[in-house]
mmCIF file of N, CA and C in Angstrom:
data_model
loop_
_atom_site.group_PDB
_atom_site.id
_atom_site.type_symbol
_atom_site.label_atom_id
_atom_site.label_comp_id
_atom_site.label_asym_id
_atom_site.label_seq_id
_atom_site.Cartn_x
_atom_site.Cartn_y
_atom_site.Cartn_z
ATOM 1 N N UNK A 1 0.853 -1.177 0.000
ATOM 2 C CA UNK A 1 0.000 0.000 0.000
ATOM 3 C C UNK A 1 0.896 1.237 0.000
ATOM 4 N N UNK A 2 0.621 2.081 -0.722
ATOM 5 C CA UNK A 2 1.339 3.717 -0.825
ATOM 6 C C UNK A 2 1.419 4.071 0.632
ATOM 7 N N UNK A 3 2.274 4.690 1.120
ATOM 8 C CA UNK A 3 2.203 5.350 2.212
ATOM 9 C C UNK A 3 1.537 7.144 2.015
ATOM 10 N N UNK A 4 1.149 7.374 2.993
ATOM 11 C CA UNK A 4 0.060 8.397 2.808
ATOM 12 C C UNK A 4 0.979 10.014 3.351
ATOM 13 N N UNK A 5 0.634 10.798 2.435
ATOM 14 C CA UNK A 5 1.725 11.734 2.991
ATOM 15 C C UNK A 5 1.428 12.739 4.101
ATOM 16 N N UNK A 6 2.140 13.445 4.767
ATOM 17 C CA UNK A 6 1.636 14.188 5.800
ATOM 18 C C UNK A 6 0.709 14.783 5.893
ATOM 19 N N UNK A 7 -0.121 14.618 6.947
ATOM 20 C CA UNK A 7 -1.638 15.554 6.660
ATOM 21 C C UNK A 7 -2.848 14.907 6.021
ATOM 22 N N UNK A 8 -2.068 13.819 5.387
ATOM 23 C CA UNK A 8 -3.223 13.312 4.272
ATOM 24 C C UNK A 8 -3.805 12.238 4.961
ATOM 25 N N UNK A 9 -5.595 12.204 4.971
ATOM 26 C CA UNK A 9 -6.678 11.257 5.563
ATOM 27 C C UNK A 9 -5.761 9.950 4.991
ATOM 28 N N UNK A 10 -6.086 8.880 6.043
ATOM 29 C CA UNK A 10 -5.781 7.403 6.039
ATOM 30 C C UNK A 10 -7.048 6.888 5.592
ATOM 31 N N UNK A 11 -7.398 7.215 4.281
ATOM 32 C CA UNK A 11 -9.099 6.761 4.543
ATOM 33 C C UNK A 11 -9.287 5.484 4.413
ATOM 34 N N UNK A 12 -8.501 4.465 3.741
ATOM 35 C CA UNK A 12 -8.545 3.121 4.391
ATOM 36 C C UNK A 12 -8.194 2.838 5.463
ATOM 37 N N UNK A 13 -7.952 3.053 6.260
ATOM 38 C CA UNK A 13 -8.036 2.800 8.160
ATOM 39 C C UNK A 13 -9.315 3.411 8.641
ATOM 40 N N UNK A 14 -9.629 4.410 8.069
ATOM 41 C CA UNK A 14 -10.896 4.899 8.575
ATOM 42 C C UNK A 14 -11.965 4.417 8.244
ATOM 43 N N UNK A 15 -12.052 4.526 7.135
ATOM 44 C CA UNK A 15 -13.229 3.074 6.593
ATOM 45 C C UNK A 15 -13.448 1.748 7.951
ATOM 46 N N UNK A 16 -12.525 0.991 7.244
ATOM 47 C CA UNK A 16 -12.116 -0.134 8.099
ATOM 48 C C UNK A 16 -12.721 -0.027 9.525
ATOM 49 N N UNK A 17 -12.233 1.089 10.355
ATOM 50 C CA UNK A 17 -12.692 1.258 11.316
ATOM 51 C C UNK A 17 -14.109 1.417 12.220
ATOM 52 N N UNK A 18 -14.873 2.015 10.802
ATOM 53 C CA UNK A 18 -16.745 2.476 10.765
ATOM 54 C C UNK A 18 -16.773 1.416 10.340
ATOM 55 N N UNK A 19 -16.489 0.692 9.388
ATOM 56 C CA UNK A 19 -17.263 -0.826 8.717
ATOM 57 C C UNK A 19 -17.190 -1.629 10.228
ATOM 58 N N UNK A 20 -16.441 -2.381 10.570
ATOM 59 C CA UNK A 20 -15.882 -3.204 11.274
ATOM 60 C C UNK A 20 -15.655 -4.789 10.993
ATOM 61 N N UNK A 21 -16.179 -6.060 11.772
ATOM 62 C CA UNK A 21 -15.526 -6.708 10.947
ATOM 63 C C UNK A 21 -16.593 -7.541 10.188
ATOM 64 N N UNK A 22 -17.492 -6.582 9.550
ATOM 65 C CA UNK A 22 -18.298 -7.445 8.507
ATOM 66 C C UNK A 22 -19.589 -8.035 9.011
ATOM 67 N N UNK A 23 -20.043 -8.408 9.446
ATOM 68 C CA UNK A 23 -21.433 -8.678 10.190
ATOM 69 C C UNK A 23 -22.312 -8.509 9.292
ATOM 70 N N UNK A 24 -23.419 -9.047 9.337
ATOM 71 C CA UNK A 24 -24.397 -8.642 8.920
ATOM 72 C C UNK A 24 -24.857 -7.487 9.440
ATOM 73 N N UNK A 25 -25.134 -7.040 10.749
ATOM 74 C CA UNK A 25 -25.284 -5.848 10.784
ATOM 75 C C UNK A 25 -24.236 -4.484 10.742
ATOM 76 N N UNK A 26 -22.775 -5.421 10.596
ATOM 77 C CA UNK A 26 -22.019 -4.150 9.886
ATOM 78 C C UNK A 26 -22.241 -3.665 8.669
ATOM 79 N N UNK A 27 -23.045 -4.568 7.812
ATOM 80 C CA UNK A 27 -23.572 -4.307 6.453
ATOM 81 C C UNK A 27 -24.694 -3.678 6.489
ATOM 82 N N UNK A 28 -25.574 -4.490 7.379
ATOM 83 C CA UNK A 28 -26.835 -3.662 7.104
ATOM 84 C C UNK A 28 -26.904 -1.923 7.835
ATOM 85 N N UNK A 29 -25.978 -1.866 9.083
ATOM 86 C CA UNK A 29 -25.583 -0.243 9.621
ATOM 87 C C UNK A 29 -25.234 0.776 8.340
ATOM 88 N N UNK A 30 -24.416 0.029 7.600
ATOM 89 C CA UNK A 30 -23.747 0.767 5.985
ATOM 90 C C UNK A 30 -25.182 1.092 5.302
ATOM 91 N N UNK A 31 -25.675 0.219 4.747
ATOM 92 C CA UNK A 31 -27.044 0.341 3.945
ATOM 93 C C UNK A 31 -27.870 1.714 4.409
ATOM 94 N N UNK A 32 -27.969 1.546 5.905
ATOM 95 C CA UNK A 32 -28.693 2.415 6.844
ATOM 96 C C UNK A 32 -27.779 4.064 6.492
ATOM 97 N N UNK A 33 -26.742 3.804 7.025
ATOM 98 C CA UNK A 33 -25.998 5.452 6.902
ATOM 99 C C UNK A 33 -26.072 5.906 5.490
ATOM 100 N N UNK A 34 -26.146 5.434 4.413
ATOM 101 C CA UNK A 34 -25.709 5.341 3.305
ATOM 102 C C UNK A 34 -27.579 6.106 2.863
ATOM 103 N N UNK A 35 -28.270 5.652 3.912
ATOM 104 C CA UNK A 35 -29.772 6.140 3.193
ATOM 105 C C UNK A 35 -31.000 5.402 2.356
ATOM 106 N N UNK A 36 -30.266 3.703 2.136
ATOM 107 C CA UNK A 36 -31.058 2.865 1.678
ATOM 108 C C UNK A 36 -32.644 2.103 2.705
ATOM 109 N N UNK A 37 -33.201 2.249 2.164
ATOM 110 C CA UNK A 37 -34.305 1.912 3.104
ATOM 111 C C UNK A 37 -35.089 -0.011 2.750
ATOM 112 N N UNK A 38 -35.608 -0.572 3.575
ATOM 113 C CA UNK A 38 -36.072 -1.629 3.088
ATOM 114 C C UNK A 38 -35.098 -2.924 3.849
ATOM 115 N N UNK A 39 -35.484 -3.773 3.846
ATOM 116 C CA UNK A 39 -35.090 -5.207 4.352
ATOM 117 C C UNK A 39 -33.829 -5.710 3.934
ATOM 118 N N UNK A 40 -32.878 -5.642 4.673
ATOM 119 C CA UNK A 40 -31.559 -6.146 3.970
ATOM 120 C C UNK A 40 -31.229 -7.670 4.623
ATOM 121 N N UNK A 41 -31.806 -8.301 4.618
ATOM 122 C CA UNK A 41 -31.641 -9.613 5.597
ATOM 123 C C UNK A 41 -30.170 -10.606 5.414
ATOM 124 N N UNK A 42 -29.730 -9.868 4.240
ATOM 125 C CA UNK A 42 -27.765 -10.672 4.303
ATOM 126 C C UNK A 42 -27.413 -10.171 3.640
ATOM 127 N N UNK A 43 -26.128 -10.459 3.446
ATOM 128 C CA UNK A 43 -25.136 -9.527 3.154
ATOM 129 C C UNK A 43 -24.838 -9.191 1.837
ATOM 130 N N UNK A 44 -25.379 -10.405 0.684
ATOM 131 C CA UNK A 44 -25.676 -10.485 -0.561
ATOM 132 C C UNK A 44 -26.699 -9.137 -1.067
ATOM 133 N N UNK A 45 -27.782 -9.423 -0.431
ATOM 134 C CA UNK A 45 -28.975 -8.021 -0.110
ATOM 135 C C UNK A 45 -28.212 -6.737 -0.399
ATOM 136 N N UNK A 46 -27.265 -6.621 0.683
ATOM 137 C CA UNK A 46 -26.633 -5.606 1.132
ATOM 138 C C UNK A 46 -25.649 -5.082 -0.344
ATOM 139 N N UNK A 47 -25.121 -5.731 -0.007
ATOM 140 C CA UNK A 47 -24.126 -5.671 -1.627
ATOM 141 C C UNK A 47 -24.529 -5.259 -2.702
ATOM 142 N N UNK A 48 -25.664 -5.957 -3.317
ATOM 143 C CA UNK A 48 -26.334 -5.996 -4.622
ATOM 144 C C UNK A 48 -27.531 -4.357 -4.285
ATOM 145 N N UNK A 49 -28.204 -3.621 -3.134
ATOM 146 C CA UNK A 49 -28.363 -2.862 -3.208
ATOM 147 C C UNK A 49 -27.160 -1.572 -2.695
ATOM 148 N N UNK A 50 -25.891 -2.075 -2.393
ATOM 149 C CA UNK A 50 -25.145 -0.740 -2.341
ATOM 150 C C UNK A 50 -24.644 -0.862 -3.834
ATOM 151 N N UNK A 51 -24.968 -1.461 -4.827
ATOM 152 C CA UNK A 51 -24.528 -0.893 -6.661
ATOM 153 C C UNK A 51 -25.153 -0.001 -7.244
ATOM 154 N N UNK A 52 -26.349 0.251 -6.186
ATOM 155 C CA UNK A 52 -27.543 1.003 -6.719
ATOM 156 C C UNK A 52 -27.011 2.755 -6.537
ATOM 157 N N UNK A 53 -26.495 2.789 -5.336
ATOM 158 C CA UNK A 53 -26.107 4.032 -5.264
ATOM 159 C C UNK A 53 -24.614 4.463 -5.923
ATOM 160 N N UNK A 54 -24.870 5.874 -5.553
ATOM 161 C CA UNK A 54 -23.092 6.640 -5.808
ATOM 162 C C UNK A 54 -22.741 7.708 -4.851
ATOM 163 N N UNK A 55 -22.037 7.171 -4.292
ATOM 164 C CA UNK A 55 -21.359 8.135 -3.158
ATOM 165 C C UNK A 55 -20.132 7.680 -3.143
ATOM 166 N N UNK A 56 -19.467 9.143 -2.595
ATOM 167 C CA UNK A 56 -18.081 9.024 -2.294
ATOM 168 C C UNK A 56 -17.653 8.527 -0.944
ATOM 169 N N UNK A 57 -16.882 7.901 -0.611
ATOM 170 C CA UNK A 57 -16.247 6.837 0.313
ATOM 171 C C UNK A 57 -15.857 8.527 1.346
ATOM 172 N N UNK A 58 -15.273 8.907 0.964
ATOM 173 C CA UNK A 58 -14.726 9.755 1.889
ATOM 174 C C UNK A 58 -15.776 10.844 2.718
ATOM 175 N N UNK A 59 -16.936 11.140 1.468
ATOM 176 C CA UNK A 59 -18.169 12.129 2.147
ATOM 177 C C UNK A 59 -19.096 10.683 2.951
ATOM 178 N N UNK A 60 -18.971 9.888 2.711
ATOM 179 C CA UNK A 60 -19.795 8.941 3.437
ATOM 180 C C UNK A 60 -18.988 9.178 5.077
ATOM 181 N N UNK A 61 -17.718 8.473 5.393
ATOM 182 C CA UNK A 61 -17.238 8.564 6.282
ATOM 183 C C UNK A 61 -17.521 10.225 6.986
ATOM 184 N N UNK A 62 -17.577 11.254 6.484
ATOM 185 C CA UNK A 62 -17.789 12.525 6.976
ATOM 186 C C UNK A 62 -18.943 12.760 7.754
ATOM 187 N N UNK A 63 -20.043 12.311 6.527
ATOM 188 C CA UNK A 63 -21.718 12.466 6.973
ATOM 189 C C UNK A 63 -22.089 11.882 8.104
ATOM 190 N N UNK A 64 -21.400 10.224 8.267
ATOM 191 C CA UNK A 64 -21.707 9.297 9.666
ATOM 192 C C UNK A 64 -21.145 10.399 10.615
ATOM 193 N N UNK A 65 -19.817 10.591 10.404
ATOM 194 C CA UNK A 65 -19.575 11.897 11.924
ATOM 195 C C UNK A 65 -20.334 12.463 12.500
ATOM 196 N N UNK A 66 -20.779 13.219 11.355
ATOM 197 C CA UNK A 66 -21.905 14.393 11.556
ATOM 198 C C UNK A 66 -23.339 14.387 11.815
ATOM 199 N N UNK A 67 -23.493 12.811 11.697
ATOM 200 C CA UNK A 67 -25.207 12.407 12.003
ATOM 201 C C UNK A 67 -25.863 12.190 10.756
ATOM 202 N N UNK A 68 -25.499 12.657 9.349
ATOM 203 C CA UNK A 68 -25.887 12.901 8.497
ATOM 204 C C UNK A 68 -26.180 11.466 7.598
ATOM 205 N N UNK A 69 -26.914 11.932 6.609
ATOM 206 C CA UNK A 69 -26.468 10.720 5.254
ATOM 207 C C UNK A 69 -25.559 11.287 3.938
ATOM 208 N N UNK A 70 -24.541 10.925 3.531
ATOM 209 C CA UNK A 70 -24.283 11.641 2.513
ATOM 210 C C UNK A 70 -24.602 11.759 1.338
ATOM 211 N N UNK A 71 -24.019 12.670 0.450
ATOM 212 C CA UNK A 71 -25.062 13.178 -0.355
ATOM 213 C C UNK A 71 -24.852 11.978 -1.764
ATOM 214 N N UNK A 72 -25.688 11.298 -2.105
ATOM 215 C CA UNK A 72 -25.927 10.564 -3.510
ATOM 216 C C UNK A 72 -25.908 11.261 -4.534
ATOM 217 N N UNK A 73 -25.163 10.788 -5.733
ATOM 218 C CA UNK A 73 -24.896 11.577 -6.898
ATOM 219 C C UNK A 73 -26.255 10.464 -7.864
ATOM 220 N N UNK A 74 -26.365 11.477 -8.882
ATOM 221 C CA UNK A 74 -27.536 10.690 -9.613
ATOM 222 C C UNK A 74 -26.497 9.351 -10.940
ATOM 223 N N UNK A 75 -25.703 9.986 -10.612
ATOM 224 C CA UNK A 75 -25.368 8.671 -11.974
ATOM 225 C C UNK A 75 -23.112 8.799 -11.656
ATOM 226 N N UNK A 76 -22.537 7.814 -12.016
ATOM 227 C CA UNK A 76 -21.266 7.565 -12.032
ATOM 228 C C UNK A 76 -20.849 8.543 -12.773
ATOM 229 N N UNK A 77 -21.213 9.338 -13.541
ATOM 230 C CA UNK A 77 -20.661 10.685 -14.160
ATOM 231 C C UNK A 77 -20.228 11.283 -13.213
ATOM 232 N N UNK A 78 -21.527 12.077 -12.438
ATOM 233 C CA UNK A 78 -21.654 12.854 -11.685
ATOM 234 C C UNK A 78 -20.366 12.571 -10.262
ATOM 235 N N UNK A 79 -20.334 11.584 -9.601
ATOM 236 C CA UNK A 79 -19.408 11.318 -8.792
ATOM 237 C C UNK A 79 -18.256 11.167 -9.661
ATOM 238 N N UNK A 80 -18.124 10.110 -10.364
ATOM 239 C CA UNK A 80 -16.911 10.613 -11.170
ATOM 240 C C UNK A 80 -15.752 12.115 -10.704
ATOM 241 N N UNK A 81 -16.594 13.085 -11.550
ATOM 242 C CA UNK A 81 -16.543 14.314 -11.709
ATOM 243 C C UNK A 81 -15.882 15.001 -10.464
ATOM 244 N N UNK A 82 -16.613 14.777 -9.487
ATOM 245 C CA UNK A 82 -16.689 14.670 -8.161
ATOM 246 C C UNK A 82 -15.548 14.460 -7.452
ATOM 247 N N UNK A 83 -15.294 13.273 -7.659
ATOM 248 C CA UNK A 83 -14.314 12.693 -6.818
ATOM 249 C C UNK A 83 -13.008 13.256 -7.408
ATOM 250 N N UNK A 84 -12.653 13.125 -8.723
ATOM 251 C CA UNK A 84 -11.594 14.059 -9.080
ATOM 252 C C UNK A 84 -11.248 15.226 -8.714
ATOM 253 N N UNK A 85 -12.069 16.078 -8.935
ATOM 254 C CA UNK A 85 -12.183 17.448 -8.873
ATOM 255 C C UNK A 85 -11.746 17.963 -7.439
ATOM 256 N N UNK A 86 -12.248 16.628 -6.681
ATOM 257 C CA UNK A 86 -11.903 17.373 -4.738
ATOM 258 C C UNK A 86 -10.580 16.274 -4.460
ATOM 259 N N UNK A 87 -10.453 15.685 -5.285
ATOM 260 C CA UNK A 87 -9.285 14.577 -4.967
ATOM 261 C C UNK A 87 -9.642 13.530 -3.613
ATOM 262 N N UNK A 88 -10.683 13.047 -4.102
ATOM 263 C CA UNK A 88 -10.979 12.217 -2.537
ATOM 264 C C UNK A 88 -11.320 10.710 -3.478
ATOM 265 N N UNK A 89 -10.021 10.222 -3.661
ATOM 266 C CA UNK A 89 -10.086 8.990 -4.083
ATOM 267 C C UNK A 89 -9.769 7.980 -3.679
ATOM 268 N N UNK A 90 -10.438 6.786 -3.372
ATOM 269 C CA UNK A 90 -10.414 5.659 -2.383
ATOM 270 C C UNK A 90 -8.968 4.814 -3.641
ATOM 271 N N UNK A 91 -8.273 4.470 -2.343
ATOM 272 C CA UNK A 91 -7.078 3.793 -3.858
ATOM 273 C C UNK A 91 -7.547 2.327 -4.146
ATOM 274 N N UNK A 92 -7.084 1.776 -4.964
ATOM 275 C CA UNK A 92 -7.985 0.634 -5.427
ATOM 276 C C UNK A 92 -7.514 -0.952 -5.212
ATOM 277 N N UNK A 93 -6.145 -0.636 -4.812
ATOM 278 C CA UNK A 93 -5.410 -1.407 -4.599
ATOM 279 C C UNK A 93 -5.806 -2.320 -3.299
ATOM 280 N N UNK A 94 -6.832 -0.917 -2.284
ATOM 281 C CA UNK A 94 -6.677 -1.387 -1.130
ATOM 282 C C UNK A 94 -8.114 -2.279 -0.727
ATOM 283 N N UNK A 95 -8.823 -2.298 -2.220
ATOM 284 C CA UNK A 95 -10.431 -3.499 -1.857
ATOM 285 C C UNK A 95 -10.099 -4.739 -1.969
ATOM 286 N N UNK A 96 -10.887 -4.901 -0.993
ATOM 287 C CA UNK A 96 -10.930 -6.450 -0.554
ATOM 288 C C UNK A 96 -12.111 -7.199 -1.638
ATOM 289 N N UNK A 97 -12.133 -7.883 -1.850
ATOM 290 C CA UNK A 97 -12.622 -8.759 -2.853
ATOM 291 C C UNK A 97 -14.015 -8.243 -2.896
ATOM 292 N N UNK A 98 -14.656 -8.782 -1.730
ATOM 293 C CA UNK A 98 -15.604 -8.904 -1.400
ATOM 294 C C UNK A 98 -16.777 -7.942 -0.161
ATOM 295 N N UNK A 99 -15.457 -7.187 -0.329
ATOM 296 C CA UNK A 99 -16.521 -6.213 1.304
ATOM 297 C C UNK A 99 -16.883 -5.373 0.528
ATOM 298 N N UNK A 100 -17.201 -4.152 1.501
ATOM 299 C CA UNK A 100 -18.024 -3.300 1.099
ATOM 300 C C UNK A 100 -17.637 -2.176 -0.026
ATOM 301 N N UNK A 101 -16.488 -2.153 0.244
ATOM 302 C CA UNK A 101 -16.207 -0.967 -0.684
ATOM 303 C C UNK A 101 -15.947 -1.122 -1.756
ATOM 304 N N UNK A 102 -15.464 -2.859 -2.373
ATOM 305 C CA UNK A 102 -16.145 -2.773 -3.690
ATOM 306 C C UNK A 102 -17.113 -2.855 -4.454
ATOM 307 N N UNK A 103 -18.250 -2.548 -3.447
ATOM 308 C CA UNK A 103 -19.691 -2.768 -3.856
ATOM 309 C C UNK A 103 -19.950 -1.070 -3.920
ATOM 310 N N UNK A 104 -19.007 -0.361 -2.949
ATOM 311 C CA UNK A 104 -19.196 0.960 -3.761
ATOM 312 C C UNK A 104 -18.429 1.276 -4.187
ATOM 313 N N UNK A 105 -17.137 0.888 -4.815
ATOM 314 C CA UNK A 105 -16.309 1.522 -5.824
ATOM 315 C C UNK A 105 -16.902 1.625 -7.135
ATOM 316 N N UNK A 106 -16.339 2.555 -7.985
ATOM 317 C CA UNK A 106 -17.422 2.746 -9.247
ATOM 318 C C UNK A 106 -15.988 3.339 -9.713
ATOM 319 N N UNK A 107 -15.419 3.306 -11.376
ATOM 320 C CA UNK A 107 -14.530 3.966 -12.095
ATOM 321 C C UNK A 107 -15.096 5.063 -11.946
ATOM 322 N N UNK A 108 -13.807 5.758 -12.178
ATOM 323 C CA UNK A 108 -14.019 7.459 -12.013
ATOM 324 C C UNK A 108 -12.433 7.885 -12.942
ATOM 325 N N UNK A 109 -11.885 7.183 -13.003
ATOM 326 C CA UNK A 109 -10.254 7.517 -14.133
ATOM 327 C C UNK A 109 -10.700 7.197 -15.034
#
């Protein structure tokens, strides 16, 4: 993994840290902050409706701070755009197969 330069968010440790270690209700808590509504009864559920959205990894982690939900972009353009522009890019190197964040990673290069 790149080492992160001074000043600069660890946002894979921070992630990591709000997810925890996977649960079903660490998935279904995500679904919840994230703003999805409806029955997530496993983790498959969970997964297959976090493709639905687009949010940025880093305003997600912000919004939970703050009480909030963060804000959903209407289409992978739009975050795209987004995520460049403020430089808040989750590196890619660092998803795990199967958790959560590649259920919200979306190209944006």
């Amino acid at each position: 993994m790149a080492r992160k330069k001074k000043g600069q968010r660890n946002i894979v440790q921070e992630f990591d840290n709000y997810f925890g270690s996977g649960t079903l209700d660490d998935w279904q808590r995500l679904c919840k902050d994230i703003g999805l509504r409806g029955e997530f009864g496993s983790k498959t559920k969970c997964r297959k409706a976090l493709r639905t959205v687009h949010i940025n990894i880093h305003d997600l982690l912000d919004a939970v701070k703050q009480g909030r939900e963060p804000h959903r972009f209407r289409n992978v353009h739009e975050l795209a755009d987004y995520t460049v522009e403020n430089d808040k890019i989750y590196p890619k190197k660092a998803v795990k197969e199967m958790g959560p964040v590649r259920a919200l990673l979306r190209r944006v290069l």
